[in-house]
Coordinates of C-alpha atoms in Angstrom, one line a residue:
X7 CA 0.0 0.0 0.0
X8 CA 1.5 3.2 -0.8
X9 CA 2.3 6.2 1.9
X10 CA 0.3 9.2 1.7
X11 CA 2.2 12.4 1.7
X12 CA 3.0 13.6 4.8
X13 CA 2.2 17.6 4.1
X14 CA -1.6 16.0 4.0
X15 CA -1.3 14.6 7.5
X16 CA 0.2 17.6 9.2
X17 CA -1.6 20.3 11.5
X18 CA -2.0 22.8 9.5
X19 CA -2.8 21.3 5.6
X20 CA -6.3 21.1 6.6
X21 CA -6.8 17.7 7.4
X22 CA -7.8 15.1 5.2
X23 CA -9.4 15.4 2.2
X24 CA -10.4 13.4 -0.5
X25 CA -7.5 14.2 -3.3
X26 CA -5.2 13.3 -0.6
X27 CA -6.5 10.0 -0.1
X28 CA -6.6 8.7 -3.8
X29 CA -3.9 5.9 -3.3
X30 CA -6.1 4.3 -0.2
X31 CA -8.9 3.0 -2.1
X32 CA -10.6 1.4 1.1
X33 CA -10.3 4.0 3.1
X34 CA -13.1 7.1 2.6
X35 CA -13.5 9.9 4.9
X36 CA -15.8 13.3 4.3
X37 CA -14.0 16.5 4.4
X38 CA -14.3 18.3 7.9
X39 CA -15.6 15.0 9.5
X40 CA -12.9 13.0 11.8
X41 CA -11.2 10.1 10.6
X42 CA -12.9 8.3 13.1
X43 CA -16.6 9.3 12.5
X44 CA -19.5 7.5 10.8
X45 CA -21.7 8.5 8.3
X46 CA -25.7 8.0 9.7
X47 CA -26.4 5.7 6.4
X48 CA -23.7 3.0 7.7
X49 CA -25.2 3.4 11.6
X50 CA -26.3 -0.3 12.4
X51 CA -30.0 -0.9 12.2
X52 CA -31.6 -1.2 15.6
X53 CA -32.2 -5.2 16.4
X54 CA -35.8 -6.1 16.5
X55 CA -37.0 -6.8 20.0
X56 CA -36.7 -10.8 21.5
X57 CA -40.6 -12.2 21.2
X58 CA -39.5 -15.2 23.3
X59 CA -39.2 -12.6 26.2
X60 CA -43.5 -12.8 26.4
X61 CA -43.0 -16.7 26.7
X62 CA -43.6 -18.0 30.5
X63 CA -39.9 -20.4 31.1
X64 CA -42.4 -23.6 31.3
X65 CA -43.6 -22.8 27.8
X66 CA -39.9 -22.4 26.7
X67 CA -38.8 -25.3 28.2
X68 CA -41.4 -27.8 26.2
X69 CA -40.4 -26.2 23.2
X70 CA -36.9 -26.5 23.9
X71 CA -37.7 -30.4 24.5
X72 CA -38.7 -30.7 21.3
X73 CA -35.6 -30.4 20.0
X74 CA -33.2 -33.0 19.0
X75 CA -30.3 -33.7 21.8
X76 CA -27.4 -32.3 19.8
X77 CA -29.2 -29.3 18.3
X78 CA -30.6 -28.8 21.9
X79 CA -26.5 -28.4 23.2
X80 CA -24.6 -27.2 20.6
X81 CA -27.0 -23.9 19.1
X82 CA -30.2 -23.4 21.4
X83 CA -27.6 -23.2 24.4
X84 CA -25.6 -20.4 22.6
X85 CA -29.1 -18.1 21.8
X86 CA -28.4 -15.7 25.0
X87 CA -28.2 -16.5 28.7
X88 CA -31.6 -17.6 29.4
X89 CA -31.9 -20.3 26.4
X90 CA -28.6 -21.5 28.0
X91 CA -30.0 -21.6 31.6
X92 CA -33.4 -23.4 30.4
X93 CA -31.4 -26.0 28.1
X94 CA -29.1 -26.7 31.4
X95 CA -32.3 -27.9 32.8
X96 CA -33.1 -30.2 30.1
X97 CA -30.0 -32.2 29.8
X98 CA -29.9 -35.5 31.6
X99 CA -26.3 -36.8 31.3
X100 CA -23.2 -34.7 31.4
X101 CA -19.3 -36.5 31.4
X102 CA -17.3 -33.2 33.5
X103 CA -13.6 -32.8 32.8
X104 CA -12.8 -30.8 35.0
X105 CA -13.3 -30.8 38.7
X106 CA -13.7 -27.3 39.4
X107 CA -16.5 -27.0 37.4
X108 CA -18.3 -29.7 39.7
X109 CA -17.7 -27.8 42.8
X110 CA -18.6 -24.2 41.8
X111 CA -20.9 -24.5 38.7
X112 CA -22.6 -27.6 38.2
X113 CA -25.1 -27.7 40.1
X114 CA -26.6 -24.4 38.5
X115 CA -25.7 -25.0 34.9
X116 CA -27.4 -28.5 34.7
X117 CA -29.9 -29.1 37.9
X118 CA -31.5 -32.1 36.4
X119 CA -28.9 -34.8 35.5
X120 CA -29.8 -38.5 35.9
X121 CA -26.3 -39.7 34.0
X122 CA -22.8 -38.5 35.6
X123 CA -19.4 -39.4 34.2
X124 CA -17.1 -37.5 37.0
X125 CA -14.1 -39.9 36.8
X126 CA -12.3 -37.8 33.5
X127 CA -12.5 -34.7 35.9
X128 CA -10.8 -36.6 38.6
X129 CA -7.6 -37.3 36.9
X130 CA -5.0 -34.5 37.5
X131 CA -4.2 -32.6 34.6
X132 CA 0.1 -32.5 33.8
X133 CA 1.7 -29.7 35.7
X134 CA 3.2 -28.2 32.3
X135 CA 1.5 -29.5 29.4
X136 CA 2.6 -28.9 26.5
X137 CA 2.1 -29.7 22.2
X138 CA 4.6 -32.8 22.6
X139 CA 3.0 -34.4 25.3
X140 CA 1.8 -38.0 25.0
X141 CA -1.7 -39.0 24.9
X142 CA -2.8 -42.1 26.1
X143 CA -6.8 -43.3 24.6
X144 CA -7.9 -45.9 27.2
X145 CA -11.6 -46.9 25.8
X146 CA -13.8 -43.6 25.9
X147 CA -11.0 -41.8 28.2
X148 CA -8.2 -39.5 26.9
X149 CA -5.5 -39.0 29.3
X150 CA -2.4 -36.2 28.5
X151 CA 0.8 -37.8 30.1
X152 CA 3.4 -35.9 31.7
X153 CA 6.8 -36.8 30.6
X154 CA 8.7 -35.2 33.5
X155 CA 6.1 -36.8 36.1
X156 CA 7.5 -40.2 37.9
X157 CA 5.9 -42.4 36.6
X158 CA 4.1 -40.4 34.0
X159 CA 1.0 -41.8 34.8
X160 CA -0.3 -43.9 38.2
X161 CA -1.8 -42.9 41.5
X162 CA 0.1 -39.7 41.7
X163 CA -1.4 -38.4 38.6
X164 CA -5.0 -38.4 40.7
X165 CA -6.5 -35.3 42.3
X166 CA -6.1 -35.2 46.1
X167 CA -9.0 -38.0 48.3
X168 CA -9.9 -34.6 50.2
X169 CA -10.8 -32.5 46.6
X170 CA -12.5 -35.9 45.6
X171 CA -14.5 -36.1 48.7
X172 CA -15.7 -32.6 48.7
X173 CA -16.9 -32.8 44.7
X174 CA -18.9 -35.6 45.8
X175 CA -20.5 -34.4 48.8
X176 CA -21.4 -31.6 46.2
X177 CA -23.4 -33.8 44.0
X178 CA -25.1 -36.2 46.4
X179 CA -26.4 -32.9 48.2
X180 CA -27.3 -31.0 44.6
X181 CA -28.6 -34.3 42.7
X182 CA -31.0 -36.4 44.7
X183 CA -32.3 -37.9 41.2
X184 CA -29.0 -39.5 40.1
X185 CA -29.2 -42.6 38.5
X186 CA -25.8 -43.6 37.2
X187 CA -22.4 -42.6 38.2
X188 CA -18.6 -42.8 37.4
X189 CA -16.2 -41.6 40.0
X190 CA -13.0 -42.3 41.4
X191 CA -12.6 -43.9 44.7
X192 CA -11.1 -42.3 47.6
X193 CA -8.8 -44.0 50.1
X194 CA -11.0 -42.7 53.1
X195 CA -14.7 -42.8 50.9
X196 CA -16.3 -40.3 52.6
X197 CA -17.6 -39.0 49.3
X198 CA -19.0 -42.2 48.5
X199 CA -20.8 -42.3 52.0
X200 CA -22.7 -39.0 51.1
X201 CA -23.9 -40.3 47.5
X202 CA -25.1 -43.2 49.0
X203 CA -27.2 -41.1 51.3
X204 CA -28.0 -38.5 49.2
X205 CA -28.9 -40.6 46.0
X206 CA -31.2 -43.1 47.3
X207 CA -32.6 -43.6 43.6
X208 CA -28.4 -44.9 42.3
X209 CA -28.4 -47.8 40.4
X210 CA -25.5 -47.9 38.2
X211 CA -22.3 -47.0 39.7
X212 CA -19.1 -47.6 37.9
X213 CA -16.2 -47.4 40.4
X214 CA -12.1 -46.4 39.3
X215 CA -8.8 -47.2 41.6
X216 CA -10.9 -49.5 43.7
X217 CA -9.4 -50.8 46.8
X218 CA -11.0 -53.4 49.6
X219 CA -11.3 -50.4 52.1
X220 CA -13.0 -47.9 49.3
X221 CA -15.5 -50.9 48.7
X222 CA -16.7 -50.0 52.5
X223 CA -19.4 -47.7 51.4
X224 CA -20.8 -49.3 48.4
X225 CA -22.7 -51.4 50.5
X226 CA -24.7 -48.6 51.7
X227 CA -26.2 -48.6 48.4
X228 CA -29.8 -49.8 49.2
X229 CA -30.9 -49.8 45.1
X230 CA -27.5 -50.7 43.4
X231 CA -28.3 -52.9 40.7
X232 CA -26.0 -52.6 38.2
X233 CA -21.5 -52.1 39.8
X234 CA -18.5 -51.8 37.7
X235 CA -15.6 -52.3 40.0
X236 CA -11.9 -51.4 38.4
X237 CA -9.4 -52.2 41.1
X238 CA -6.4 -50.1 41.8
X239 CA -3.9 -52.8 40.8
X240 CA -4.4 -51.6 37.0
X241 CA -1.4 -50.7 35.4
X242 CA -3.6 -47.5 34.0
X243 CA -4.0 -46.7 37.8
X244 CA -0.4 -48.1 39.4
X245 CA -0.6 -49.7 42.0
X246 CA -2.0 -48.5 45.9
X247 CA -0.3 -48.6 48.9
X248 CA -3.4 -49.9 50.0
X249 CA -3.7 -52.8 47.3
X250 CA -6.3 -53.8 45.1
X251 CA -9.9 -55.8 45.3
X252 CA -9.1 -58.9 47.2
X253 CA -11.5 -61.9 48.6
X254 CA -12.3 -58.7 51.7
X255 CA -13.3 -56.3 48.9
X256 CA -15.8 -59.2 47.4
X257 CA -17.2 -60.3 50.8
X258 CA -17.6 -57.0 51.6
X259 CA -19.6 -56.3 48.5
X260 CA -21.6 -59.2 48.2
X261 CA -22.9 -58.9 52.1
X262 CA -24.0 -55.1 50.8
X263 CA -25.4 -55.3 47.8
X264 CA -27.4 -57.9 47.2
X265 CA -29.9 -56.2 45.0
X266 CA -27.0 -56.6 42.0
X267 CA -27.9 -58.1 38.3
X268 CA -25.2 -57.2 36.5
X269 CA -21.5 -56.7 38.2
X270 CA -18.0 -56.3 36.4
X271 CA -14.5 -57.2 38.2
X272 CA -11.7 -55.5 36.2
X273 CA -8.4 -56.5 37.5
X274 CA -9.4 -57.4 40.8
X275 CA -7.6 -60.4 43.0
X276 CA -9.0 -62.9 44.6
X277 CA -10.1 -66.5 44.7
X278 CA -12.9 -69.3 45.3
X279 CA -14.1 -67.6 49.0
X280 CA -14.3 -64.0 46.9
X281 CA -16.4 -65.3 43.9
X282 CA -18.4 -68.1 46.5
X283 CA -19.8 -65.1 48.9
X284 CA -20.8 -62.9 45.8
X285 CA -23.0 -66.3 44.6
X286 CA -24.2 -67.3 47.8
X287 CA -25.6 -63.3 48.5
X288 CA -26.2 -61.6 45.2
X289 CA -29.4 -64.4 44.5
X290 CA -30.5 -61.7 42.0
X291 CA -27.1 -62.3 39.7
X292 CA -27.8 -62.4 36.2
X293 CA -24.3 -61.1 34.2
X294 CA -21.3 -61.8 35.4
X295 CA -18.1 -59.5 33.2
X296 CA -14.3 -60.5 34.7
X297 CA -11.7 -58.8 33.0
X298 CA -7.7 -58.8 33.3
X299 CA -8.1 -60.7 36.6
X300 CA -5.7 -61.3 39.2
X301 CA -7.7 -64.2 40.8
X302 CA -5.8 -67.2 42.6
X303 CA -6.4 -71.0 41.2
X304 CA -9.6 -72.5 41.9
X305 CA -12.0 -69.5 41.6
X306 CA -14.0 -71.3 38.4
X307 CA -15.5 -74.0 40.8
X308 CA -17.2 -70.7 42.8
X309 CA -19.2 -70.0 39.8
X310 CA -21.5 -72.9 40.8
X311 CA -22.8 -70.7 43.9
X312 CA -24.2 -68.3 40.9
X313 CA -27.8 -69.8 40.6
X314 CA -29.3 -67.5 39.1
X315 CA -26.4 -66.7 36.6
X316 CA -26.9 -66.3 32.9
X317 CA -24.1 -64.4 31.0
X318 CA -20.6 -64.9 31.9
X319 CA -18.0 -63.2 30.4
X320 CA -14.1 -63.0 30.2
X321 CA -12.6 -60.1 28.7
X322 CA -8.5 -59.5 28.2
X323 CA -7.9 -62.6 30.7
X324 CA -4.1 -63.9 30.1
X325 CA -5.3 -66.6 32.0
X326 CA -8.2 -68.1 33.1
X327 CA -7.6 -70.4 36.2
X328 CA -4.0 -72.0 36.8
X329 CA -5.7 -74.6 39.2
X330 CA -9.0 -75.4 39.1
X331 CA -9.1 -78.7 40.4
X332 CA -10.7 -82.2 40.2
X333 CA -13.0 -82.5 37.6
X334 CA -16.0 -83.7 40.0
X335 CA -15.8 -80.7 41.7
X336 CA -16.1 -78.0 39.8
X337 CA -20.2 -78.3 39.5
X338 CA -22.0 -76.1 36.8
X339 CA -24.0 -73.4 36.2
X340 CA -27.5 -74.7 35.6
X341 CA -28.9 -71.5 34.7
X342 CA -26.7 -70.2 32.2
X343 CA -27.3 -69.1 29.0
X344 CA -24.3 -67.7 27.1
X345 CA -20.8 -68.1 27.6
X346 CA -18.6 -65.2 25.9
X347 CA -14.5 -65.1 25.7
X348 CA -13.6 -61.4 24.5
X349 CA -9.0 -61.2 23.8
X350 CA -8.4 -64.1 26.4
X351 CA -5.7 -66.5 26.6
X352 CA -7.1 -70.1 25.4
X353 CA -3.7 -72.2 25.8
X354 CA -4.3 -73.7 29.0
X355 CA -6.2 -77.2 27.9
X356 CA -6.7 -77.9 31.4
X357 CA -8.4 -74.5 32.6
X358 CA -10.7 -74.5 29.5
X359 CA -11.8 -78.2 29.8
X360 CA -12.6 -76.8 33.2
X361 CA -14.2 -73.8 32.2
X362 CA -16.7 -75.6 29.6
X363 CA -17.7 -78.0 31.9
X364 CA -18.9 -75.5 34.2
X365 CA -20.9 -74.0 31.7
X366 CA -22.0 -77.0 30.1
X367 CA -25.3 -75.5 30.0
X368 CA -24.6 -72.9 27.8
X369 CA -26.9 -72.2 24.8
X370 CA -25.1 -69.1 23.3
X371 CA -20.7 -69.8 23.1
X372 CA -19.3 -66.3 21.0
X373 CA -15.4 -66.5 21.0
X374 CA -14.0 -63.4 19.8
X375 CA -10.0 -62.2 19.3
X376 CA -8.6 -65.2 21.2
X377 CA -5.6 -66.5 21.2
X378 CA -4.5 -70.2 21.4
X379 CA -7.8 -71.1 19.9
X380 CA -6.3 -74.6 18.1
X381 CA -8.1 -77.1 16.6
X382 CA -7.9 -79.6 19.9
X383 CA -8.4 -76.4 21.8
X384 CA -11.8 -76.0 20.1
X385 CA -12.9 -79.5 20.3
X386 CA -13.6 -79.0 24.3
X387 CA -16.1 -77.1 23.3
X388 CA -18.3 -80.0 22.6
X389 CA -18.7 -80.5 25.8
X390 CA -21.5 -78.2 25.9
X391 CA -24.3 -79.7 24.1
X392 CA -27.0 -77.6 24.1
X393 CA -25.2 -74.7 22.2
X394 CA -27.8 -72.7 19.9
X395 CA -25.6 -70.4 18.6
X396 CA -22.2 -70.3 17.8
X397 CA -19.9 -67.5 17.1
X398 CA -16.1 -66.9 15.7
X399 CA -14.3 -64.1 15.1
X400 CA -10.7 -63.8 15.0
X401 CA -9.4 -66.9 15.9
X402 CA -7.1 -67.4 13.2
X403 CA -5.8 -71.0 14.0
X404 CA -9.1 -72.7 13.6
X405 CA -9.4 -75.0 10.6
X406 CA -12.6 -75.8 8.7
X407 CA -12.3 -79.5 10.1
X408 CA -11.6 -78.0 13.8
X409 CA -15.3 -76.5 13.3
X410 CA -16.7 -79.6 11.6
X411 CA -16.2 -81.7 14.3
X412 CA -17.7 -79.1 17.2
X413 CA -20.7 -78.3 15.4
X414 CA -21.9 -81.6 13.4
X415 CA -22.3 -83.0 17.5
X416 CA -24.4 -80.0 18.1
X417 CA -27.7 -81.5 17.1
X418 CA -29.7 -77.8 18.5
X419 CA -27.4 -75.7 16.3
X420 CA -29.3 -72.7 15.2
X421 CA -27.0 -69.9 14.4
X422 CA -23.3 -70.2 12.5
X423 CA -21.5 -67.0 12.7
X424 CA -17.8 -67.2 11.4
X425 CA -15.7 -63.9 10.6
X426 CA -12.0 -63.4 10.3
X427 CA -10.8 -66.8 10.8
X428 CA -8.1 -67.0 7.7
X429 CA -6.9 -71.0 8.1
X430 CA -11.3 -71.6 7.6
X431 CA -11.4 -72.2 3.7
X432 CA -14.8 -72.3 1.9
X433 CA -13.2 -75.5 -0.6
X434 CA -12.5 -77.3 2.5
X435 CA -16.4 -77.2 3.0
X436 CA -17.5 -80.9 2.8
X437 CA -21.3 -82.5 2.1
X438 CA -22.1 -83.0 5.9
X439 CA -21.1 -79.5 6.7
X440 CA -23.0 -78.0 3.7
X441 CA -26.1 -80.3 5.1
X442 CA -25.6 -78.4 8.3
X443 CA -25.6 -75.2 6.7
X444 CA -29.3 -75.7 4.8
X445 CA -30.7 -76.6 8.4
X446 CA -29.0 -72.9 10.2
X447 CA -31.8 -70.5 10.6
X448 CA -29.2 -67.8 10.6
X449 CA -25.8 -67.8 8.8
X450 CA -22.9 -65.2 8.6
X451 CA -20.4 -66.7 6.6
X452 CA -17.1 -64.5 6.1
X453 CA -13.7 -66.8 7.3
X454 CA -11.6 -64.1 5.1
X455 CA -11.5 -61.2 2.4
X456 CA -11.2 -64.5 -0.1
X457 CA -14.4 -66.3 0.9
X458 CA -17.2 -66.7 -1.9
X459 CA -19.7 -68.4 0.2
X460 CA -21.1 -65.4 1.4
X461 CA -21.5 -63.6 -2.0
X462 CA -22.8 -66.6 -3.4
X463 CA -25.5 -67.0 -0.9
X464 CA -26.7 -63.7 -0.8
X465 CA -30.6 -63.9 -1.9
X466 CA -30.9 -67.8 -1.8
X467 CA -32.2 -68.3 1.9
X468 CA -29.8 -70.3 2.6
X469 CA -29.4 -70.3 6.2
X470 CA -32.4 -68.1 6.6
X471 CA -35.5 -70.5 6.0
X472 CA -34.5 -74.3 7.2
X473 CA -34.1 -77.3 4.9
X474 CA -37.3 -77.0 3.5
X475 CA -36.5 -74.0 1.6
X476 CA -33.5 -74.8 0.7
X477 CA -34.0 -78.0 -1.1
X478 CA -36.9 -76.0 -3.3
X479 CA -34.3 -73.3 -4.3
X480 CA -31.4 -75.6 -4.9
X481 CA -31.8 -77.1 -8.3
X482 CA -31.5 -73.7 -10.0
X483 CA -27.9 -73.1 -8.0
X484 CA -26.0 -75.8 -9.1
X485 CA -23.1 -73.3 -9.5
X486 CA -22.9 -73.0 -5.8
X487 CA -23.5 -76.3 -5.1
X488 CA -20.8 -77.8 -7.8
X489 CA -17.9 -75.1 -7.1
X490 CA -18.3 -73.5 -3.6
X491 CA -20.2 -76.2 -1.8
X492 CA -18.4 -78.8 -3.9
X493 CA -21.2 -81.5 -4.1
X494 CA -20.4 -85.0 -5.6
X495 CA -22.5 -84.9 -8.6
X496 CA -25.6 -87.3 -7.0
X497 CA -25.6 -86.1 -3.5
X498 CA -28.0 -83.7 -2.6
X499 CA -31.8 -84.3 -3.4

């Protein structure tokens, strides 16, 4: 941009003027008005006045409920202050980040909250953070490491019991209505004493850096149904002076909270008493999650105290149970109903002979990212005989003749799903397994990218409508019969 001549901006030249301003093409400015004046024609227009102002806040508030849940936070919220106090009062789950906010402003910005996810707020934040800091994703949590911190991440990284104590007392005063909850536990769980008297209606609590003393209160939880218990042993948490969730954590929780249905043990210890008290008190168990455990031998022959036990599942277990013991006295679970093995160590023969024998029962068996899974492995899975449906994903040293033999013994076999198992080939499919898919009532057939089975039974019914079907529709696929299925030329009717 060029500079105006100087002998224009001095004292005495008059001012500006409009000659003197030809090499500033954006700029314009009348003669004998300031530089910094207005003309009336670019004034802004006056705003029309707010009609929502005549609407009574009830009135607001149904129309504001009309409104879809991410519309309702992201742009009513932002109109002016009083959209964004009446939309506060609508929302009904809020995950808090930081802590101060819990003490100081949340009860006023959202008064009505049923769902709480404190345990993000609870984790300190890095003294100096900065663009090259880690960041460590662990499931829906992102945590910012501090390099210079020893060790960068553990029980030193979380806010002080005291500042924990006092956030809680703030909502189990503030949020009588509270239905779920996340939170950390505190070595002295006072906090957790006050939300167990001030949220009488709790029941879902999911607890972090659980130890055997922090376990104390929960059994003050009259209503508790559903407990998520993640023990302080985890290497995401290090490891407490106090230790983790031992057999005195369990009997401690069953002898409370005997109301559960669903409970989840992540990384706690333990053994047979531990797992044996939470069968014999929680009568009204019906899902049973243990992940990474800790647990000493011999815990699998507790599950028989489960009675009314339906859905067991072991997630991320290196191990399952280095002694369970004699055969005949492991018992089973009469009850259950699905048996489900989520990136778990299968290379013990021993602990899973044990662990299919308890749940012999079992109509539903889904095996997903294991490891060890081997064709012998596999075959102790006909010991459960009432299996309805079957499903595989992952396990990527199964062979088509490990499956045949499993599920040509299951005579109730309703449902085949196999995905991602690359040593299952669809030419290695022989008559009697083909039989056994034209009985399936549901069939998800996709062992690897390579398979054609899948594409070529895409609108046949096969595996949709039962044998009767299938032998109408047949005759006019005798390409998947002869090449995928590969049929000797006079077998199938």
């Amino acid at each position: 941009m060029p500079e105006p001549d100087r002998h224009l901006l001095s004292p005495g030249s008059g001012g500006l003027h409009r000659d003197g301003l030809k090499g500033w093409p954006d700029l314009w400015v009348l003669p004998g008005k300031p530089p910094h004046a207005r003309p009336a024609a670019m004034a802004p227009p006056d705003h029309a006045p707010d009609q929502t102002l005549a609407f009574p806040d009830e009135l607001l508030l149904r129309v504001l409920a009309c409104l879809p849940e991410p519309h309702l936070t992201a742009a009513a919220s932002l109109v002016c202050k009083r959209w964004t106090r009446l939309s506060g009062r609508l929302r009904r789950r809020l995950a808090v980040r930081d802590w101060a906010f819990v003490t100081h402003r949340l009860p006023y910005r959202f008064p009505n909250l049923a769902v709480l996810d404190l345990f993000p707020a609870s984790i300190a934040a890095p003294a100096a953070p900065s663009r090259a800091s880690p960041v460590l994703t662990c499931g829906a949590v992102s945590l910012t490491l501090d390099p210079s911190a020893d060790p960068p991440l553990g029980a030193c990284r979380f806010l002080a019991d005291d500042v924990l104590d006092r956030g809680l007392a703030v909502v189990a005063a503030r949020f009588p209505n509270l239905r779920r909850l996340w939170a950390t536990a505190a070595a002295e769980s006072g906090g957790l004493m006050d939300i167990a008297g001030g949220c009488a209606t709790l029941q879902e609590l999911e607890l972090h850096r659980c130890t055997d003393l922090a376990l104390r209160p929960v059994s003050a939880f009259a209503h508790l149904q559903i407990l998520r218990i993640v023990a302080a042993s985890s290497p995401l948490y290090g490891t407490s002076e106090d230790g983790g969730v031992t057999d005195i954590g369990l009997t401690i929780l069953a002898h409370g909270c005997k109301r559960l249905v669903k409970l989840e043990l992540v990384g706690c210890e333990g053994s047979y008493d531990g797992i044996a008290a939470v069968g014999r008190c929680c009568a009204m168990l019906e899902e049973l999650t243990i992940a990474d455990h800790r647990m000493d031998g011999g815990w699998l022959a507790a599950l028989a105290f489960c009675g009314n036990l339906k859905t067991l599942r072991l997630q991320g277990c290196s191990r399952i149970d280095d002694d369970p013991g004699p055969a005949e006295h492991l018992g089973a679970c009469l009850t259950l109903e699905s048996l489900q093995l989520h990136r778990c160590q299968l290379r013990d023969r021993r602990a899973l002979h044990a662990l299919f024998l308890v749940c012999e029962g079992a109509r539903e068996l889904l095996v997903q990212n294991c490891w060890g899974l081997e064709d012998d492995m596999f075959a102790l899975a006909g010991l459960c005989r009432r299996i309805k449906l079957l499903s595989l994903e992952g396990c990527s040293l199964l062979t088509t003749r490990g499956v045949e033999s499993v599920v040509t013994s299951w005579n109730d076999l309703q449902s085949l799903e196999v995905v991602g198992c690359n040593k299952i080939k669809d030419e290695e499919i022989n008559p009697a397994l083909s039989e056994l898919f034209s009985n399936l009532k549901e069939l998800k057939w996709r062992p690897d990218n390579k398979s054609l089975l899948a594409a070529s039974l895409a609108g046949t019914g096969m595996g949709k409508k039962g044998r009767v079907f299938f032998k109408r529709i047949l005759p006019g696929h005798q390409r998947v019969k002869g090449k995928i299925l590969n049929h000797p030329a006079g077998v199938a009717a």
